[in-house]
GROMACS .gro file of C-alpha atoms in nm:
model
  129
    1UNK     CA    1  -0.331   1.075  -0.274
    2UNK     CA    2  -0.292   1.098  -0.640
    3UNK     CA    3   0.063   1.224  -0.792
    4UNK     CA    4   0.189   1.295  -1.109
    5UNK     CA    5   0.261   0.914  -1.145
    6UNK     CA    6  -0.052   0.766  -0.992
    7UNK     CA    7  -0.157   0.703  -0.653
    8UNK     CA    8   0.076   0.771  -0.394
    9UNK     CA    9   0.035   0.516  -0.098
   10UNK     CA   10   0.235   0.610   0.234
   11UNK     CA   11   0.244   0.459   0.546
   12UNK     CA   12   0.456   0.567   0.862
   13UNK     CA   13   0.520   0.339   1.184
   14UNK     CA   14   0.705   0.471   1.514
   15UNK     CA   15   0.811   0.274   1.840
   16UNK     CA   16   1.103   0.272   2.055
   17UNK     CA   17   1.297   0.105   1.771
   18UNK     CA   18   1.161   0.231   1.429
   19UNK     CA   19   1.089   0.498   1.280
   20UNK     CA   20   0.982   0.340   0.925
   21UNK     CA   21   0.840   0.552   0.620
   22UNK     CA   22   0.682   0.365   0.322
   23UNK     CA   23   0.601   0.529  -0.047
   24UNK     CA   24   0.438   0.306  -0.265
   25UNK     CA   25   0.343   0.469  -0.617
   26UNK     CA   26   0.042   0.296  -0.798
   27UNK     CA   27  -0.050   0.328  -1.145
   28UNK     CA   28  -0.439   0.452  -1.141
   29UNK     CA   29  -0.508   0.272  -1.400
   30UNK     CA   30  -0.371  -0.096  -1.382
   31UNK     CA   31  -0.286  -0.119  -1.036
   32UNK     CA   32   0.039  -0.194  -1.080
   33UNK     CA   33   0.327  -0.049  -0.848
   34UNK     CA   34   0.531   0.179  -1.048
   35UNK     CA   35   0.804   0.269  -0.733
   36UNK     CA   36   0.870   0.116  -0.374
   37UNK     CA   37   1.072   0.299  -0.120
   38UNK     CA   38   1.143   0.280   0.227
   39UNK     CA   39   1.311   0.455   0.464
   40UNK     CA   40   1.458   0.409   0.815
   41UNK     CA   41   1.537   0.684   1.000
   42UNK     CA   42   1.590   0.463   1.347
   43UNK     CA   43   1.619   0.079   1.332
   44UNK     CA   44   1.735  -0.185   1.569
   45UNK     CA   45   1.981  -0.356   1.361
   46UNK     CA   46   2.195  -0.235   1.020
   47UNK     CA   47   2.083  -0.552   0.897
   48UNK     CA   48   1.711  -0.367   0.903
   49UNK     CA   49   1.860  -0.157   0.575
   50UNK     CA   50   1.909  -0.454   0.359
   51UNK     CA   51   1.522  -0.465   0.325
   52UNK     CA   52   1.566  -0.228  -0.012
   53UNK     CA   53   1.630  -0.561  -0.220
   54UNK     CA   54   1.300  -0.734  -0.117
   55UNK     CA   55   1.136  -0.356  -0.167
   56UNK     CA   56   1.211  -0.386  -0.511
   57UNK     CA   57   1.087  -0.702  -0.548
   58UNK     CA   58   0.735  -0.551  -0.530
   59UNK     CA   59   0.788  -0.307  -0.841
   60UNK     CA   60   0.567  -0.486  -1.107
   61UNK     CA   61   0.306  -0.631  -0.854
   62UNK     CA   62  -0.065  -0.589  -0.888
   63UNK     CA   63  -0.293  -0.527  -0.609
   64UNK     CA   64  -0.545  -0.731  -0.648
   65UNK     CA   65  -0.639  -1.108  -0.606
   66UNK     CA   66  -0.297  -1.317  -0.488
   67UNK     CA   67  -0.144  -0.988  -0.295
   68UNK     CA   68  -0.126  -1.164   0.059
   69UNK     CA   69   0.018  -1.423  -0.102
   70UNK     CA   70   0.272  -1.237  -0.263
   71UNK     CA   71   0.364  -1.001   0.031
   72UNK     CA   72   0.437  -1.304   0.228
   73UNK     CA   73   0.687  -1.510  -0.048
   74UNK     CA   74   0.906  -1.124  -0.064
   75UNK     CA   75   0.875  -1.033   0.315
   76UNK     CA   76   0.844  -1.361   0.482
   77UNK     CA   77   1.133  -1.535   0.627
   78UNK     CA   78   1.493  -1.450   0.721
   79UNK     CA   79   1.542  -1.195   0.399
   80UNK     CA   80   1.205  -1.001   0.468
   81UNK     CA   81   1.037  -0.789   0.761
   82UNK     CA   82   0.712  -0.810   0.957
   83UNK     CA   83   0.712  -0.507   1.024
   84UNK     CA   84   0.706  -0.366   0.656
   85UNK     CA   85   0.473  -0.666   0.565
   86UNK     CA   86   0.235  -0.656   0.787
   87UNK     CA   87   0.265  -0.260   0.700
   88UNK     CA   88   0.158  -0.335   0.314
   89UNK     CA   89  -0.118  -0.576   0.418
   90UNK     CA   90  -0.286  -0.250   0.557
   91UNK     CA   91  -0.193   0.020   0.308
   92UNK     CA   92  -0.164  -0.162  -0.018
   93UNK     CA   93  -0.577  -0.218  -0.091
   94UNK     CA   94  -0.612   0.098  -0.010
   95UNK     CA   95  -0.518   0.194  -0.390
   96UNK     CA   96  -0.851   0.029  -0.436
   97UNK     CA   97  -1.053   0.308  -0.287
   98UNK     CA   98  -0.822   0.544  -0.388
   99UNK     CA   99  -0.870   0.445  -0.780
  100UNK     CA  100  -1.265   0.442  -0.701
  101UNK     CA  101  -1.239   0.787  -0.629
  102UNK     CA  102  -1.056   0.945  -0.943
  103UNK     CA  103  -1.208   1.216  -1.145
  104UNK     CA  104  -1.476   1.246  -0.852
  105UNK     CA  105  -1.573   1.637  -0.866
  106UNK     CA  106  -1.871   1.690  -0.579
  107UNK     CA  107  -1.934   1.451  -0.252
  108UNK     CA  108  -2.241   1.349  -0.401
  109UNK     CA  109  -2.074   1.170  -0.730
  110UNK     CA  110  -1.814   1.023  -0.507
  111UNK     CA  111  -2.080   0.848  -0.231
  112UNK     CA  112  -2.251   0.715  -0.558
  113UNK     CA  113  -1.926   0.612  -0.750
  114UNK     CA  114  -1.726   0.469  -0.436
  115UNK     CA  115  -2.062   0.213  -0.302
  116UNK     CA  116  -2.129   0.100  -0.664
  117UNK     CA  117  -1.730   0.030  -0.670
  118UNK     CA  118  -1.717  -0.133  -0.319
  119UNK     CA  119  -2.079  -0.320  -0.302
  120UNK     CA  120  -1.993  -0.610  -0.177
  121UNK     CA  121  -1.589  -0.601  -0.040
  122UNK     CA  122  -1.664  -0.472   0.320
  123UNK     CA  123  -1.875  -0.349   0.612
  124UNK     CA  124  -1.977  -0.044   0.509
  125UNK     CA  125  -2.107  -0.127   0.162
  126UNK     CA  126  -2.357  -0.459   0.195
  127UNK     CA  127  -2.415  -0.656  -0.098
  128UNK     CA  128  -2.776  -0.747   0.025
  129UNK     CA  129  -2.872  -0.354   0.096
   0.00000   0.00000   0.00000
């Protein structure tokens, strides 16, 4: 959704262990995350808190070509979380679409503005069509 700030990414994940929120703020314009927060309201471990250092890491990043790559050097490994990166692998493009659809005022504009900006990056918008 779009904020004040940007775009406002959030994700939520819930098992017999977590109960994980995720904010992400993107700037609409660059792509760049402004703000990264998470919060656990039930983890396994205390240890699970410490994950704010390698959330701030990500302030600065742009989503865009080298992401994967770059969620996997800050989340990877024994100072990271699967759970949170395998979280942003899902939600982070998703500023993409979100960014296609600023300033969008009628469905019809938005169909036309979101397949000329996707044509070609998935499924639902063919490059050969």
């Amino acid at each position: 959704s779009r904020c004040p700030e940007g775009i406002a990414l959030t994700a939520t994940m819930k098992d017999i262990f977590h109960d994980i929120f995720l904010e992400i703020i993107v700037d609409d314009a660059t792509l760049r995350i402004l703000s990264a927060r998470v919060n656990f309201f039930k983890h396994p471990t205390d240890f699970c808190l410490q994950i704010d250092k390698a959330m701030s890491l990500l302030i600065g990043t742009v989503i865009g070509k080298g992401l994967n790559k770059r969620l996997n050097e800050i989340f990877g490994g024994s100072e990271g979380c699967g759970n949170i990166r395998t979280m942003l692998m899902g939600l982070l493009p998703l500023a993409l679409n979100a960014k296609a659809a600023i300033g969008i005022k009628d469905q019809k504009e938005m169909l036309e503005k979101i397949s000329k900006e996707l044509t070609g990056t998935c499924i639902g918008y063919p490059a050969n069509y």
